[in-house]
Amino acid sequence: MVKAPRPARRSSGDALIRYAIHGVILEVDGNLELAARDDFGQGPTLRVHAQSRPSWAADDFDPQRTIYAAAAAETDVALLDAVWSRPGTGVRLRYAEGATFWVNAAFDEIWFTYDPPLTPVDAAHFLLEPVLAFVLRRRGELVLHASAVEMGGRAVLFCGATGAGKSSAAAACVRAGAALLSDDVCAVTATTDGWRAERGTPSIRLWDAGARQFAPDLDRIPFFSPTWEKRVFRATGLGGRDADIAV
């Protein structure tokens, strides 16, 4: 049975907001804009602290343990750098738009801060897509740069570089009767029966050129956020539905 999207909620007696996404459970302390697609689900738990820094945030970071650093000549980059702290307590990821994330060495706890004009919606995007993809890969999971739909009980993934048309392909499939699994990032889990594509973000984001194929009147389709002028489509808005976990 396919479950309909429902708002994220707090559990009884628990001050943390819990989100099931990409095969893990996020326990979020603070404001994070996300509509979860089920209550709690199954999977390992990661703690998330919104607008908060870890105790080791002020530690020196080790240039010899740099995971990634944008070249000085690059002007259009999202991620500035990802580098380990010198004591090895965790990794800092800095984004050009003004968001910073810290991940502990066990890759099961995340802190982040962001500055205006970024909003909680933007922070959720960073967390649930590039940051969580990084964390899950470090935990040994397979995470693809892909949009995914479910057809006939099987997952179909569209992989490609930025701008390749992954989201547009997924939107066309949803309009034709497929169910939406995830947009842009898809975690794939090995099971005894094969591979399972996990549910990710429950919407499809398109620039205006692609969005017009699905909504000629773009004024009716909201922007993702005040800082990012992609249009946001829910599966129901495309005449389709959200998927349960596909195998």
Short mmCIF file of C-alpha atoms in Angstrom, two decimals:
data_model
loop_
_atom_site.label_atom_id
_atom_site.label_comp_id
_atom_site.label_asym_id
_atom_site.label_seq_id
_atom_site.Cartn_x
_atom_site.Cartn_y
_atom_site.Cartn_z
CA MET A 1 0.00 0.00 0.00
CA VAL A 2 1.41 3.39 -0.99
CA LYS A 3 1.45 5.88 1.87
CA ALA A 4 0.38 9.45 1.18
CA PRO A 5 2.70 12.28 2.23
CA ARG A 6 2.01 13.65 5.68
CA PRO A 7 3.56 16.52 7.61
CA ALA A 8 6.53 15.78 9.83
CA ARG A 9 5.47 15.52 13.46
CA ARG A 10 6.94 15.28 16.93
CA SER A 11 6.55 11.97 18.72
CA SER A 12 4.86 11.82 22.09
CA GLY A 13 7.29 12.78 24.84
CA ASP A 14 10.09 13.46 22.35
CA ALA A 15 11.29 17.01 21.67
CA LEU A 16 13.05 15.96 18.49
CA ILE A 17 11.45 16.03 15.07
CA ARG A 18 12.01 12.73 13.25
CA TYR A 19 12.25 12.38 9.46
CA ALA A 20 12.58 9.17 7.46
CA ILE A 21 14.50 9.78 4.24
CA HIS A 22 17.16 8.05 2.11
CA GLY A 23 16.89 4.93 4.26
CA VAL A 24 17.84 6.65 7.54
CA ILE A 25 16.01 8.39 10.36
CA LEU A 26 16.98 11.98 11.10
CA GLU A 27 16.33 13.23 14.63
CA VAL A 28 16.34 16.99 14.23
CA ASP A 29 16.79 19.47 17.04
CA GLY A 30 15.67 22.85 15.71
CA ASN A 31 13.86 24.28 12.72
CA LEU A 32 14.13 22.29 9.50
CA GLU A 33 11.62 22.67 6.67
CA LEU A 34 10.65 19.22 5.40
CA ALA A 35 7.42 17.30 4.86
CA ALA A 36 8.24 13.69 5.77
CA ARG A 37 6.58 10.92 3.78
CA ASP A 38 6.00 8.62 6.73
CA ASP A 39 6.13 8.81 10.50
CA PHE A 40 9.37 7.11 11.45
CA GLY A 41 10.23 4.25 9.11
CA GLN A 42 13.17 1.92 9.59
CA GLY A 43 16.91 2.50 9.40
CA PRO A 44 19.89 3.88 11.33
CA THR A 45 19.44 7.13 13.24
CA LEU A 46 21.42 10.32 12.67
CA ARG A 47 21.19 13.33 15.00
CA VAL A 48 20.91 16.79 13.44
CA HIS A 49 21.31 20.13 15.26
CA ALA A 50 19.91 23.12 13.35
CA GLN A 51 21.59 26.53 13.78
CA SER A 52 24.13 24.99 16.13
CA ARG A 53 27.88 24.28 16.17
CA PRO A 54 29.73 21.34 17.74
CA SER A 55 32.11 21.92 20.62
CA TRP A 56 35.03 21.33 18.23
CA ALA A 57 33.91 23.87 15.61
CA ALA A 58 36.67 26.28 16.67
CA ASP A 59 39.42 23.65 16.34
CA ASP A 60 42.03 24.07 13.64
CA PHE A 61 41.34 22.23 10.42
CA ASP A 62 44.02 20.12 8.84
CA PRO A 63 44.96 21.15 5.26
CA GLN A 64 46.69 17.78 4.89
CA ARG A 65 43.32 16.08 5.34
CA THR A 66 41.36 18.14 2.84
CA ILE A 67 38.66 16.08 1.16
CA TYR A 68 37.75 18.79 -1.35
CA ALA A 69 38.68 22.42 -1.97
CA ALA A 70 37.39 24.60 -4.79
CA ALA A 71 40.14 26.10 -6.93
CA ALA A 72 40.85 29.75 -6.27
CA ALA A 73 39.99 30.61 -9.87
CA GLU A 74 36.54 28.99 -9.67
CA THR A 75 33.77 31.55 -9.30
CA ASP A 76 30.62 29.46 -9.72
CA VAL A 77 30.93 26.77 -7.06
CA ALA A 78 28.52 25.48 -4.43
CA LEU A 79 30.91 23.70 -2.05
CA LEU A 80 33.95 25.75 -1.00
CA ASP A 81 35.71 23.01 0.93
CA ALA A 82 35.38 19.85 3.00
CA VAL A 83 38.18 19.29 5.50
CA TRP A 84 38.88 17.28 8.66
CA SER A 85 39.57 18.99 11.96
CA ARG A 86 43.18 18.64 13.06
CA PRO A 87 42.33 16.33 16.02
CA GLY A 88 40.19 14.21 13.69
CA THR A 89 36.97 14.90 15.58
CA GLY A 90 34.97 15.63 12.44
CA VAL A 91 34.60 17.24 9.03
CA ARG A 92 33.53 20.78 8.15
CA LEU A 93 31.72 21.51 4.86
CA ARG A 94 31.41 25.15 3.80
CA TYR A 95 29.04 26.30 1.05
CA ALA A 96 29.45 29.50 -0.94
CA GLU A 97 25.86 30.58 -0.29
CA GLY A 98 26.51 30.92 3.44
CA ALA A 99 25.75 27.52 5.00
CA THR A 100 28.27 25.54 7.06
CA PHE A 101 27.91 21.93 8.19
CA TRP A 102 29.96 19.90 10.64
CA VAL A 103 29.84 16.08 10.78
CA ASN A 104 31.40 14.02 13.58
CA ALA A 105 33.98 11.34 12.89
CA ALA A 106 31.42 8.54 13.32
CA PHE A 107 29.23 10.18 10.64
CA ASP A 108 26.11 9.92 12.78
CA GLU A 109 25.75 13.51 14.03
CA ILE A 110 25.43 16.73 12.03
CA TRP A 111 25.39 20.40 13.02
CA PHE A 112 24.73 23.33 10.73
CA THR A 113 24.35 27.11 10.60
CA TYR A 114 23.26 29.40 7.80
CA ASP A 115 23.03 33.13 7.24
CA PRO A 116 20.39 35.26 5.51
CA PRO A 117 19.20 35.41 2.83
CA LEU A 118 19.20 31.59 3.16
CA THR A 119 16.06 30.18 4.76
CA PRO A 120 15.19 26.93 6.57
CA VAL A 121 14.02 25.59 3.19
CA ASP A 122 17.47 26.20 1.72
CA ALA A 123 19.15 24.64 4.77
CA ALA A 124 16.97 21.54 4.38
CA HIS A 125 18.05 21.24 0.74
CA PHE A 126 21.75 21.33 1.65
CA LEU A 127 21.23 18.82 4.47
CA LEU A 128 19.02 16.32 2.67
CA GLU A 129 20.86 16.25 -0.63
CA PRO A 130 24.59 17.08 -0.85
CA VAL A 131 25.39 16.79 2.87
CA LEU A 132 23.43 13.62 3.54
CA ALA A 133 24.80 12.08 0.33
CA PHE A 134 28.32 12.80 1.60
CA VAL A 135 27.54 11.34 5.04
CA LEU A 136 25.91 8.19 3.68
CA ARG A 137 28.79 7.55 1.29
CA ARG A 138 31.21 7.88 4.19
CA ARG A 139 29.09 5.31 6.03
CA GLY A 140 29.57 2.91 3.11
CA GLU A 141 26.21 3.44 1.40
CA LEU A 142 25.66 3.77 -2.34
CA VAL A 143 24.19 7.19 -3.12
CA LEU A 144 23.68 8.27 -6.72
CA HIS A 145 23.27 11.67 -8.35
CA ALA A 146 19.96 10.60 -9.82
CA SER A 147 16.23 11.15 -9.92
CA ALA A 148 14.11 8.04 -9.42
CA VAL A 149 10.61 6.80 -10.11
CA GLU A 150 8.79 3.52 -9.52
CA MET A 151 7.21 1.62 -12.40
CA GLY A 152 5.48 -1.70 -11.91
CA GLY A 153 7.11 -2.25 -8.55
CA ARG A 154 10.64 -1.61 -9.87
CA ALA A 155 12.81 1.46 -9.47
CA VAL A 156 13.98 3.38 -12.55
CA LEU A 157 16.84 5.83 -11.98
CA PHE A 158 17.95 8.68 -14.24
CA CYS A 159 21.62 9.46 -13.60
CA GLY A 160 23.66 12.30 -15.04
CA ALA A 161 25.55 15.50 -14.45
CA THR A 162 23.87 18.75 -13.43
CA GLY A 163 21.61 19.92 -16.24
CA ALA A 164 21.40 16.51 -17.93
CA GLY A 165 17.60 16.36 -17.53
CA LYS A 166 17.22 13.92 -14.61
CA SER A 167 14.36 15.84 -13.00
CA SER A 168 12.59 16.48 -16.30
CA ALA A 169 12.74 12.77 -17.18
CA ALA A 170 11.35 11.85 -13.77
CA ALA A 171 8.57 14.43 -14.09
CA ALA A 172 7.58 13.09 -17.51
CA CYS A 173 7.41 9.56 -16.10
CA VAL A 174 5.29 10.67 -13.15
CA ARG A 175 2.91 12.44 -15.50
CA ALA A 176 2.69 9.20 -17.54
CA GLY A 177 1.78 7.12 -14.46
CA ALA A 178 5.02 6.35 -12.61
CA ALA A 179 5.36 7.12 -8.91
CA LEU A 180 7.98 9.54 -7.57
CA LEU A 181 10.77 8.10 -5.45
CA SER A 182 13.30 10.92 -5.26
CA ASP A 183 14.66 13.91 -7.09
CA ASP A 184 18.37 14.54 -7.73
CA VAL A 185 19.75 12.25 -5.00
CA CYS A 186 18.87 8.57 -4.57
CA ALA A 187 20.23 6.17 -1.96
CA VAL A 188 20.37 2.53 -3.08
CA THR A 189 20.46 -0.19 -0.42
CA ALA A 190 21.64 -3.77 -0.90
CA THR A 191 19.15 -6.37 0.36
CA THR A 192 18.97 -10.16 0.30
CA ASP A 193 16.65 -9.84 -2.71
CA GLY A 194 18.73 -7.34 -4.68
CA TRP A 195 18.82 -3.56 -4.55
CA ARG A 196 16.29 -1.13 -3.11
CA ALA A 197 15.98 2.53 -4.10
CA GLU A 198 15.06 4.54 -1.01
CA ARG A 199 12.59 7.38 -0.94
CA GLY A 200 14.15 10.84 -0.98
CA THR A 201 12.86 14.38 -1.29
CA PRO A 202 9.13 14.29 -2.15
CA SER A 203 9.11 16.87 -4.94
CA ILE A 204 10.66 17.65 -8.32
CA ARG A 205 12.44 20.94 -8.95
CA LEU A 206 12.70 22.42 -12.45
CA TRP A 207 14.01 25.59 -14.00
CA ASP A 208 11.39 27.56 -15.93
CA ALA A 209 12.45 26.16 -19.33
CA GLY A 210 11.71 22.62 -18.18
CA ALA A 211 8.78 23.52 -15.96
CA ARG A 212 6.80 24.95 -18.90
CA GLN A 213 6.51 21.43 -20.34
CA PHE A 214 4.35 20.50 -17.35
CA ALA A 215 2.70 23.81 -16.40
CA PRO A 216 2.30 26.44 -19.13
CA ASP A 217 1.03 28.90 -16.48
CA LEU A 218 4.16 29.10 -14.34
CA ASP A 219 2.67 31.74 -12.05
CA ARG A 220 0.72 28.92 -10.39
CA ILE A 221 3.89 26.92 -9.56
CA PRO A 222 5.85 28.12 -6.51
CA PHE A 223 9.55 28.77 -6.41
CA PHE A 224 11.65 26.47 -4.25
CA SER A 225 12.71 29.37 -2.03
CA PRO A 226 13.32 33.14 -2.25
CA THR A 227 16.98 32.39 -3.06
CA TRP A 228 16.52 29.61 -5.62
CA GLU A 229 14.17 30.17 -8.54
CA LYS A 230 13.46 26.58 -9.45
CA ARG A 231 9.80 25.61 -9.59
CA VAL A 232 8.58 22.90 -7.22
CA PHE A 233 6.21 20.17 -8.37
CA ARG A 234 4.68 17.57 -6.08
CA ALA A 235 3.81 14.26 -7.72
CA THR A 236 0.11 14.96 -7.28
CA GLY A 237 0.57 18.26 -9.10
CA LEU A 238 1.84 16.29 -12.10
CA GLY A 239 -1.16 13.98 -11.94
CA GLY A 240 0.87 11.22 -10.30
CA ARG A 241 1.65 9.88 -6.84
CA ASP A 242 4.46 9.29 -4.39
CA ALA A 243 6.00 5.83 -4.22
CA ASP A 244 6.56 3.39 -1.43
CA ILE A 245 10.06 1.88 -1.23
CA ALA A 246 10.84 0.23 -4.54
CA VAL A 247 12.89 -2.94 -4.99
#
